[in-house]
Short mmCIF file of C-alpha atoms in Angstrom, two decimals:
data_model
loop_
_atom_site.label_atom_id
_atom_site.label_comp_id
_atom_site.label_asym_id
_atom_site.label_seq_id
_atom_site.Cartn_x
_atom_site.Cartn_y
_atom_site.Cartn_z
CA MET A 1 -0.03 -0.03 -0.14
CA ARG A 2 1.18 3.47 -1.02
CA GLN A 3 2.38 5.60 1.95
CA LYS A 4 2.39 9.35 2.14
CA ILE A 5 5.93 10.84 2.79
CA SER A 6 7.11 14.46 3.34
CA VAL A 7 10.75 14.98 2.75
CA ASN A 8 12.74 18.16 2.54
CA VAL A 9 14.99 17.64 -0.60
CA ASN A 10 17.61 20.44 -1.35
CA GLY A 11 15.38 23.00 0.67
CA VAL A 12 12.07 22.32 -0.97
CA PRO A 13 9.36 20.33 1.11
CA ARG A 14 7.96 17.47 -1.16
CA GLU A 15 5.16 15.37 -0.38
CA ASN A 16 4.55 12.20 -2.40
CA GLU A 17 2.79 8.75 -1.98
CA VAL A 18 5.32 5.95 -2.40
CA GLU A 19 5.42 2.42 -2.08
CA PRO A 20 7.32 1.17 1.02
CA ARG A 21 9.74 -0.87 -0.97
CA LEU A 22 10.86 2.18 -3.11
CA LEU A 23 14.45 3.01 -2.57
CA LEU A 24 15.60 6.66 -1.75
CA VAL A 25 17.66 6.81 -4.67
CA GLN A 26 14.48 5.70 -6.87
CA TYR A 27 12.55 8.40 -5.25
CA LEU A 28 14.99 10.96 -6.23
CA ARG A 29 15.64 10.12 -9.60
CA GLU A 30 12.18 9.02 -10.68
CA SER A 31 9.79 10.80 -8.51
CA LEU A 32 11.70 13.96 -8.27
CA ASN A 33 13.63 13.86 -11.53
CA LEU A 34 16.73 14.54 -9.61
CA THR A 35 18.95 12.30 -11.61
CA GLY A 36 22.26 13.79 -10.52
CA THR A 37 22.28 10.98 -7.84
CA HIS A 38 23.64 7.71 -9.83
CA ILE A 39 22.74 4.21 -9.26
CA GLY A 40 25.92 2.25 -9.70
CA CYS A 41 26.02 -1.09 -8.21
CA ASP A 42 22.72 -1.08 -6.25
CA THR A 43 24.26 -3.40 -3.71
CA GLY A 44 25.54 -0.73 -1.26
CA GLN A 45 29.27 -1.27 -2.30
CA CYS A 46 30.02 1.75 -4.82
CA GLY A 47 28.83 4.83 -3.11
CA ALA A 48 27.76 6.44 -6.36
CA CYS A 49 24.21 7.19 -4.93
CA THR A 50 25.55 8.79 -1.84
CA VAL A 51 23.29 11.66 -0.61
CA LEU A 52 23.23 13.62 2.82
CA LEU A 53 20.42 12.43 5.06
CA ASP A 54 19.87 14.83 7.87
CA GLY A 55 23.26 15.99 7.10
CA GLN A 56 25.16 12.66 7.07
CA ALA A 57 26.38 10.81 3.77
CA VAL A 58 24.45 7.55 3.36
CA LYS A 59 23.92 5.26 0.24
CA SER A 60 20.56 6.11 -1.01
CA CYS A 61 20.30 2.46 -2.51
CA MET A 62 20.22 1.17 1.06
CA VAL A 63 17.69 3.53 2.48
CA LEU A 64 13.98 3.31 1.80
CA ALA A 65 12.05 6.63 0.77
CA VAL A 66 9.71 5.85 3.55
CA GLN A 67 12.60 5.86 6.07
CA ALA A 68 13.47 9.28 5.00
CA ASN A 69 10.00 10.51 5.90
CA GLY A 70 10.47 13.86 7.81
CA ALA A 71 14.05 14.13 7.16
CA GLN A 72 16.33 16.54 5.27
CA VAL A 73 17.99 15.16 1.91
CA ARG A 74 20.69 16.96 0.07
CA THR A 75 21.77 15.63 -3.40
CA VAL A 76 24.59 16.87 -5.73
CA GLU A 77 21.97 19.21 -7.40
CA SER A 78 22.31 21.42 -4.07
CA LEU A 79 25.94 22.08 -4.21
CA ALA A 80 26.54 24.86 -6.83
CA SER A 81 25.16 28.35 -6.56
CA GLY A 82 24.04 29.29 -9.97
CA ASP A 83 27.02 29.23 -12.11
CA ALA A 84 29.57 29.06 -9.08
CA TYR A 85 30.67 25.56 -8.34
CA HIS A 86 30.93 24.55 -4.52
CA PRO A 87 34.42 24.43 -3.41
CA VAL A 88 34.48 20.58 -3.50
CA GLN A 89 33.19 20.41 -7.29
CA GLN A 90 35.75 23.27 -8.30
CA ALA A 91 38.42 21.28 -6.64
CA PHE A 92 37.33 17.99 -8.59
CA TRP A 93 37.32 20.22 -11.71
CA ASP A 94 40.66 21.91 -11.26
CA LEU A 95 42.64 18.70 -10.22
CA HIS A 96 40.71 16.29 -12.68
CA GLY A 97 39.36 14.28 -9.90
CA LEU A 98 37.33 12.24 -12.31
CA GLN A 99 37.47 10.61 -15.67
CA CYS A 100 34.13 9.38 -16.93
CA GLY A 101 32.37 11.31 -13.82
CA PHE A 102 29.68 8.66 -12.97
CA CYS A 103 30.90 7.85 -9.54
CA THR A 104 31.51 11.82 -9.17
CA PRO A 105 28.09 12.75 -7.75
CA GLY A 106 28.73 10.23 -4.84
CA PHE A 107 32.32 11.29 -4.27
CA LEU A 108 31.17 15.03 -4.02
CA MET A 109 28.61 14.18 -1.23
CA ALA A 110 30.87 11.73 0.51
CA THR A 111 33.59 14.56 0.40
CA VAL A 112 31.19 17.37 1.53
CA SER A 113 30.19 14.90 4.47
CA LEU A 114 33.81 14.20 5.39
CA LEU A 115 34.79 17.79 5.38
CA GLN A 116 32.01 18.68 7.75
CA ARG A 117 33.17 16.13 10.23
CA ASN A 118 37.10 16.83 9.72
CA PRO A 119 37.96 19.93 8.00
CA ASN A 120 41.59 18.99 7.91
CA PRO A 121 42.18 15.39 6.96
CA THR A 122 45.37 13.89 6.21
CA ASP A 123 45.72 11.97 3.10
CA ALA A 124 45.42 8.54 4.79
CA GLU A 125 42.29 9.88 6.60
CA ILE A 126 40.79 11.13 3.06
CA ARG A 127 41.46 7.56 1.64
CA GLU A 128 40.04 5.65 4.76
CA GLN A 129 37.00 8.15 4.82
CA LEU A 130 36.23 7.67 1.02
CA GLU A 131 36.44 4.10 1.19
CA GLY A 132 32.71 3.62 0.66
CA ASN A 133 33.13 5.08 -2.60
CA LEU A 134 34.63 3.20 -5.69
CA CYS A 135 35.97 4.83 -8.95
CA ARG A 136 36.64 2.24 -11.63
CA CYS A 137 38.29 4.60 -14.36
CA THR A 138 41.28 6.16 -12.88
CA GLY A 139 42.19 5.71 -9.35
CA TYR A 140 42.12 7.79 -6.38
CA GLN A 141 45.17 10.04 -6.57
CA ASN A 142 43.53 12.98 -8.05
CA ILE A 143 40.56 12.45 -6.08
CA VAL A 144 42.52 12.54 -2.95
CA ALA A 145 44.42 15.91 -4.37
CA ALA A 146 41.22 17.19 -4.93
CA VAL A 147 39.70 16.74 -1.53
CA ARG A 148 42.86 18.19 -0.03
CA SER A 149 42.58 21.25 -2.15
CA ALA A 150 38.98 21.70 -1.30
CA ALA A 151 39.95 21.26 2.42
CA GLU A 152 42.55 24.02 2.07
CA LYS A 153 40.24 26.60 0.09
CA MET A 154 37.15 25.76 2.73
CA ARG A 155 39.36 26.34 5.65
CA ALA A 156 40.82 29.72 4.34
CA ALA A 157 37.63 30.96 3.42
CA PRO A 158 34.67 29.30 5.58
CA ALA A 159 32.55 32.21 5.05
CA ALA A 160 33.04 32.14 1.10
CA SER A 161 32.16 28.21 1.12
CA PRO A 162 28.77 28.01 2.28
CA THR A 163 26.75 24.80 1.85
CA PRO A 164 23.94 26.33 -0.22
CA MET A 165 20.68 24.88 -0.40
CA PRO A 166 18.91 27.16 -2.73
CA ALA A 167 15.07 26.93 -2.92
CA GLY A 168 14.37 24.89 -6.03
CA ALA A 169 17.50 23.42 -6.63
CA GLY A 170 17.48 21.12 -9.30
CA GLY A 171 14.50 18.71 -10.33
CA GLU A 172 11.24 18.56 -12.43
CA MET B 1 16.36 -3.83 -7.59
CA PHE B 2 13.10 -3.80 -6.04
CA ALA B 3 11.92 -5.79 -2.94
CA LYS B 4 8.85 -7.96 -2.77
CA ASP B 5 6.11 -5.63 -1.78
CA PHE B 6 5.58 -5.19 2.19
CA SER B 7 3.84 -2.80 4.52
CA TYR B 8 5.75 -0.43 6.55
CA ALA B 9 5.19 1.21 10.03
CA ALA B 10 7.49 3.32 12.20
CA PRO B 11 5.98 3.24 15.64
CA ALA B 12 6.76 5.79 18.19
CA SER B 13 6.79 3.73 20.99
CA LEU B 14 8.03 0.30 22.21
CA ALA B 15 4.63 -1.06 23.00
CA GLU B 16 3.22 0.24 19.60
CA ALA B 17 6.27 -1.83 17.95
CA LEU B 18 5.40 -5.07 20.27
CA ALA B 19 1.72 -4.76 19.11
CA LEU B 20 2.76 -4.55 15.54
CA LEU B 21 4.89 -7.67 15.84
CA GLN B 22 2.08 -9.69 17.39
CA SER B 23 -0.44 -8.56 14.86
CA GLN B 24 1.48 -10.29 12.10
CA PRO B 25 2.24 -14.02 11.40
CA GLU B 26 5.32 -15.26 12.58
CA GLY B 27 8.03 -15.02 10.04
CA GLU B 28 6.13 -12.44 7.91
CA VAL B 29 7.49 -9.41 9.78
CA LYS B 30 10.86 -7.93 10.49
CA LEU B 31 12.29 -5.05 12.39
CA VAL B 32 14.45 -2.69 10.91
CA ALA B 33 16.56 0.25 12.28
CA GLY B 34 19.40 1.35 9.95
CA GLY B 35 18.77 -1.43 7.42
CA GLN B 36 22.19 -1.62 6.14
CA SER B 37 21.99 -5.49 6.19
CA LEU B 38 18.28 -6.17 5.80
CA ILE B 39 17.60 -3.83 3.01
CA PRO B 40 20.24 -5.27 0.57
CA LEU B 41 18.82 -8.83 1.29
CA LEU B 42 15.15 -7.57 0.74
CA LYS B 43 16.43 -6.23 -2.37
CA LEU B 44 18.08 -9.46 -3.64
CA ARG B 45 15.05 -11.19 -2.63
CA MET B 46 16.92 -13.35 -0.31
CA THR B 47 14.67 -12.56 2.24
CA GLU B 48 10.60 -11.82 1.72
CA ILE B 49 8.55 -10.28 4.19
CA GLY B 50 4.94 -9.03 4.54
CA ALA B 51 5.72 -6.32 6.85
CA LEU B 52 8.46 -4.13 8.13
CA VAL B 53 8.53 -2.42 11.45
CA ASP B 54 10.99 0.30 11.87
CA VAL B 55 12.23 0.80 15.27
CA SER B 56 14.63 3.53 14.53
CA LYS B 57 12.53 6.41 16.00
CA ILE B 58 11.48 4.70 19.41
CA PRO B 59 13.00 6.77 22.11
CA GLU B 60 13.17 3.77 24.61
CA LEU B 61 15.94 2.10 21.98
CA HIS B 62 18.02 5.50 22.19
CA GLY B 63 20.53 6.94 24.70
CA ILE B 64 23.87 5.86 26.15
CA THR B 65 24.26 5.66 29.98
CA ASP B 66 26.94 4.82 32.55
CA ASP B 67 25.59 2.06 35.06
CA GLY B 68 28.54 1.97 37.12
CA ASP B 69 30.71 -0.89 35.85
CA GLY B 70 29.16 -0.93 32.30
CA VAL B 71 27.74 1.23 29.44
CA VAL B 72 24.39 0.69 28.19
CA ILE B 73 23.96 1.57 24.60
CA GLY B 74 20.33 1.70 23.25
CA ALA B 75 19.68 -0.60 20.46
CA ALA B 76 19.05 1.82 17.92
CA THR B 77 22.28 3.69 18.53
CA THR B 78 24.02 4.19 15.36
CA TYR B 79 27.70 3.32 14.88
CA PHE B 80 28.63 7.09 14.35
CA GLN B 81 26.72 7.91 17.51
CA ALA B 82 28.55 5.18 19.40
CA VAL B 83 31.91 6.17 18.09
CA ASN B 84 31.51 9.78 18.91
CA SER B 85 30.11 9.07 22.48
CA PRO B 86 32.79 10.34 25.11
CA LEU B 87 31.23 7.84 27.61
CA VAL B 88 32.10 4.66 25.13
CA GLN B 89 35.59 6.28 24.16
CA LYS B 90 36.19 6.21 27.85
CA ARG B 91 34.83 2.96 29.14
CA CYS B 92 34.49 0.64 26.13
CA PRO B 93 37.35 1.13 23.91
CA LEU B 94 36.70 -2.26 22.51
CA VAL B 95 33.55 -1.12 20.98
CA ILE B 96 35.24 1.82 19.25
CA GLN B 97 38.22 -0.21 17.95
CA ALA B 98 35.75 -2.64 16.34
CA VAL B 99 32.92 -0.07 15.46
CA SER B 100 35.59 2.09 13.45
CA GLN B 101 36.22 -0.88 11.22
CA VAL B 102 32.96 -1.48 10.35
CA GLY B 103 32.14 -1.33 6.67
CA ASP B 104 32.59 2.43 5.59
CA PRO B 105 31.22 5.67 6.73
CA GLN B 106 28.10 5.71 4.90
CA VAL B 107 27.21 2.39 6.30
CA ARG B 108 28.34 3.54 9.96
CA ALA B 109 26.23 6.68 9.53
CA ARG B 110 23.04 4.38 9.34
CA GLY B 111 23.83 0.97 10.88
CA THR B 112 22.90 0.39 14.39
CA ILE B 113 24.51 -1.43 17.52
CA GLY B 114 21.38 -3.50 18.14
CA GLY B 115 20.69 -4.30 14.22
CA SER B 116 24.19 -5.94 14.07
CA LEU B 117 23.82 -7.90 16.97
CA ALA B 118 20.10 -8.93 16.27
CA HIS B 119 21.01 -9.71 12.65
CA ALA B 120 23.97 -12.15 13.96
CA ASP B 121 25.89 -12.02 10.51
CA PRO B 122 28.43 -14.64 10.83
CA ALA B 123 31.16 -11.96 9.68
CA GLY B 124 29.85 -9.21 11.70
CA ASP B 125 32.37 -7.16 14.07
CA LEU B 126 30.03 -6.71 16.92
CA PRO B 127 29.02 -10.22 17.90
CA ALA B 128 33.03 -10.66 18.81
CA VAL B 129 33.05 -7.78 21.08
CA ALA B 130 29.79 -8.60 22.88
CA LEU B 131 31.39 -11.94 23.59
CA ALA B 132 34.84 -10.56 24.71
CA VAL B 133 33.13 -8.20 27.32
CA ASP B 134 30.38 -10.14 28.52
CA ALA B 135 27.62 -7.91 27.05
CA GLU B 136 24.29 -8.26 28.40
CA LEU B 137 21.59 -8.12 25.62
CA ARG B 138 18.24 -6.68 26.83
CA ALA B 139 15.13 -7.73 25.08
CA THR B 140 11.30 -6.95 25.57
CA GLY B 141 8.54 -9.07 24.55
CA PRO B 142 4.76 -9.53 24.93
CA SER B 143 5.64 -11.29 28.75
CA GLY B 144 8.02 -8.60 29.75
CA SER B 145 11.88 -7.77 29.60
CA ARG B 146 14.75 -10.27 29.96
CA SER B 147 18.54 -10.10 29.85
CA ILE B 148 20.50 -12.59 27.85
CA PRO B 149 24.31 -12.99 28.23
CA ALA B 150 26.12 -12.55 25.04
CA THR B 151 27.39 -16.34 25.49
CA ALA B 152 24.16 -17.56 24.92
CA PHE B 153 22.69 -14.77 22.20
CA PHE B 154 24.66 -16.19 19.05
CA VAL B 155 22.95 -19.62 18.37
CA ASP B 156 23.51 -20.30 14.88
CA LEU B 157 24.01 -18.74 11.37
CA MET B 158 21.93 -15.50 11.60
CA THR B 159 20.15 -17.16 14.53
CA THR B 160 20.12 -15.43 17.82
CA ALA B 161 18.20 -16.34 21.51
CA LEU B 162 15.67 -13.60 20.46
CA GLN B 163 12.15 -14.83 20.29
CA PRO B 164 9.79 -13.66 17.36
CA ALA B 165 7.93 -11.58 19.28
CA GLU B 166 10.92 -9.72 21.12
CA VAL B 167 12.53 -6.43 20.51
CA LEU B 168 16.25 -6.01 21.38
CA THR B 169 16.04 -2.75 23.34
CA ALA B 170 19.78 -2.13 24.65
CA VAL B 171 23.05 -3.51 25.14
CA ARG B 172 25.09 -3.51 28.14
CA PHE B 173 28.86 -3.50 27.70
CA HIS B 174 31.12 -4.21 30.58
CA ALA B 175 33.57 -1.56 31.04
CA THR B 176 37.18 -1.99 30.40
CA ASP B 177 38.67 1.27 31.87
CA ALA B 178 39.73 -0.37 35.17
CA PRO B 179 43.57 -0.64 35.98
CA HIS B 180 45.35 -3.58 34.13
CA ALA B 181 42.73 -4.10 31.69
CA GLY B 182 43.11 -3.75 28.03
CA THR B 183 41.41 -4.58 24.77
CA ALA B 184 42.03 -5.00 20.96
CA TYR B 185 40.08 -5.92 17.88
CA VAL B 186 41.99 -7.31 14.99
CA LYS B 187 40.34 -8.27 11.80
CA HIS B 188 41.34 -9.45 8.31
CA ARG B 189 38.93 -7.68 6.27
CA HIS B 190 37.48 -8.74 3.09
CA PRO B 191 38.51 -6.29 0.73
CA ALA B 192 35.29 -5.67 -1.12
CA SER B 193 32.74 -5.95 1.49
CA GLY B 194 34.83 -4.57 4.52
CA TYR B 195 33.23 -7.74 6.62
CA ALA B 196 35.53 -9.66 8.66
CA ILE B 197 37.12 -12.89 7.01
CA VAL B 198 38.02 -13.47 10.58
CA GLY B 199 37.90 -10.83 13.54
CA VAL B 200 39.04 -11.48 16.82
CA ALA B 201 38.12 -9.41 19.85
CA ALA B 202 40.23 -9.72 23.03
CA ALA B 203 39.92 -8.46 26.65
CA VAL B 204 42.75 -8.94 29.02
CA TRP B 205 42.68 -8.36 32.70
CA LEU B 206 46.23 -8.66 34.61
CA ASN B 207 46.96 -9.18 38.22
CA ASP B 208 49.34 -6.58 40.03
CA ASP B 209 52.22 -8.99 39.55
CA GLY B 210 51.69 -9.19 35.52
CA THR B 211 50.23 -12.37 35.36
CA CYS B 212 46.78 -13.02 33.37
CA ARG B 213 43.64 -12.83 35.94
CA ALA B 214 41.29 -13.24 33.03
CA ALA B 215 41.52 -13.18 29.14
CA HIS B 216 38.45 -13.29 26.95
CA VAL B 217 38.46 -14.02 23.29
CA GLY B 218 35.41 -13.70 20.67
CA ILE B 219 35.94 -14.86 17.22
CA THR B 220 33.60 -13.94 14.30
CA GLY B 221 33.80 -14.50 10.56
CA ALA B 222 35.39 -18.12 11.22
CA GLY B 223 32.30 -20.03 11.77
CA THR B 224 28.49 -19.85 11.50
CA HIS B 225 28.19 -17.53 14.48
CA ALA B 226 30.63 -15.76 16.78
CA THR B 227 31.87 -17.85 19.70
CA ARG B 228 34.34 -17.47 22.71
CA ALA B 229 37.58 -19.44 22.48
CA ALA B 230 37.20 -21.05 25.88
CA GLY B 231 40.29 -23.11 25.62
CA VAL B 232 42.54 -20.29 24.79
CA GLU B 233 41.30 -18.32 27.63
CA GLN B 234 41.71 -21.17 30.21
CA ALA B 235 45.35 -21.90 28.84
CA LEU B 236 46.17 -18.16 29.71
CA THR B 237 44.80 -17.74 33.12
CA GLY B 238 47.72 -17.17 35.78
CA LYS B 239 50.37 -17.14 33.31
CA ARG B 240 52.62 -14.14 32.08
CA LEU B 241 51.48 -13.26 28.38
CA ASP B 242 54.64 -13.55 26.70
CA ASP B 243 55.04 -14.40 23.18
CA ALA B 244 55.64 -18.06 23.88
CA THR B 245 52.70 -18.51 26.07
CA LEU B 246 50.44 -16.66 23.56
CA THR B 247 51.72 -18.74 20.66
CA ALA B 248 51.19 -22.06 22.38
CA ALA B 249 47.73 -21.04 23.61
CA CYS B 250 46.35 -19.61 20.39
CA ALA B 251 47.45 -22.90 18.71
CA ASN B 252 44.18 -24.26 19.70
CA ALA B 253 42.16 -20.92 19.06
CA ALA B 254 40.28 -22.72 16.06
CA ASP B 255 39.52 -25.78 17.78
CA GLY B 256 35.78 -26.67 17.92
CA LEU B 257 34.81 -24.06 15.60
CA ASP B 258 32.24 -24.67 12.88
CA LEU B 259 34.42 -23.30 10.22
CA MET B 260 32.76 -21.79 7.00
CA SER B 261 34.38 -22.10 3.61
CA ASP B 262 33.83 -20.04 0.47
CA PRO B 263 35.67 -19.00 -2.59
CA TYR B 264 37.66 -16.13 -0.77
CA ALA B 265 38.76 -18.29 2.21
CA SER B 266 38.72 -21.86 2.84
CA GLY B 267 37.93 -23.23 6.41
CA GLU B 268 41.50 -24.15 6.83
CA TYR B 269 42.59 -20.71 5.92
CA ARG B 270 39.96 -19.33 8.35
CA ALA B 271 41.35 -21.52 11.02
CA HIS B 272 44.93 -20.21 10.23
CA LEU B 273 43.73 -16.68 10.36
CA THR B 274 41.96 -17.34 13.77
CA ARG B 275 45.20 -18.53 15.39
CA VAL B 276 47.06 -15.53 14.08
CA LEU B 277 44.62 -12.98 14.83
CA ALA B 278 43.73 -14.38 18.11
CA LYS B 279 47.49 -14.01 19.29
CA ARG B 280 47.70 -10.59 17.69
CA ALA B 281 44.50 -9.26 19.67
CA LEU B 282 45.84 -10.74 22.81
CA ALA B 283 49.11 -9.23 22.46
CA GLN B 284 47.70 -5.94 21.86
CA ALA B 285 45.44 -6.28 24.86
CA ALA B 286 47.88 -7.48 27.27
CA ALA B 287 50.23 -4.49 26.12
CA THR B 288 47.45 -1.95 26.83
CA ALA B 289 46.42 -3.68 30.06
CA ALA B 290 50.35 -3.47 31.39
CA GLN B 291 50.51 0.16 30.67
CA ARG B 292 47.20 0.99 32.72
#
């Protein structure tokens, strides 16, 4: 039986009726048309579907949409402010922290969460904290460099590095 | 992937959850908290259910409290909440040592202490910890509440002593911050899943003269369910925990285990890992105990 859920996604309150078995990632992609969140392995290994649920990075293929009822969800669509990339996005761009880009939305959200927990991680901590995300193209060297660079920039200018949540960000 | 259709309820109280459990045919209903083990099983249709009861928002299942010589952790406490608790950090370092090695940060943000223990995955990390520090698992059912010692909790593959109508509400971990006490968790991790191929939790209490007063060894991953290595523990009591003593005692660490075998690790290899990791965990725990 479909159930009504209310979820705040990227600052926008949403109300939908969903089947209990609907996964959060499918709710975001198919009910809300927020296709920036990717489905990779669909078995909780790869982290491509990582979003922030009440501020913490989670794998949205391992969360039911009904479990997000009443919660705040942030997806990759919320990171940029207009034409200005979030510092984490900019660092991945500048340092080529990607090749095909499929895993990137998950890496970006996991990195945002990582830098909230630890604004000044060592390279070892970056690798350990991103172990829930897999890149199959190009290895992790540039990803680690991008995270390190984003951390430096965000520490240097915290006020200029908001975690924006513009109304109506992305979707539909 | 979609699970078979099921109904979903998120009760706001323990009484409501118990009523929901009883209103469903046995075997048709499952409790979920973080869902990091159960949701993949439902998606893969390795488990099919009629009803899912989400206990993650029940206040009685939350909270971390000191009860004197132990710490009581609400069953729906996430791994992240446990790791970030100063109380757990100070009094139950073994929980921190093991939980910080569970899965990955995304899994630790959702997965719960009680969920891991009730699920009783043969390769889960926490069952070994619960055994090593004589944890007490508190459950409430239609006929009241009871406390189950960890040594009687893990019964078989993904099978615990919990009854179908019972809810695991909290876990009490014995504190190990006393003088001359030390703990360690050592794990050979599956490189893809992060689960323990074998994991060994050790807790050691030394006498003032440095000999072993008691040693507890919990083993996970090797067999169908987590177990204590009683033979190793007995062989160490009263002795100095030097290299030769540990080597000799841990030679028997895999004895009596119902060893699992899969394409990644044979039973023989798991037995070998059990002996090696038991010695490492005990040596680390003893070194910590000697410094306290």
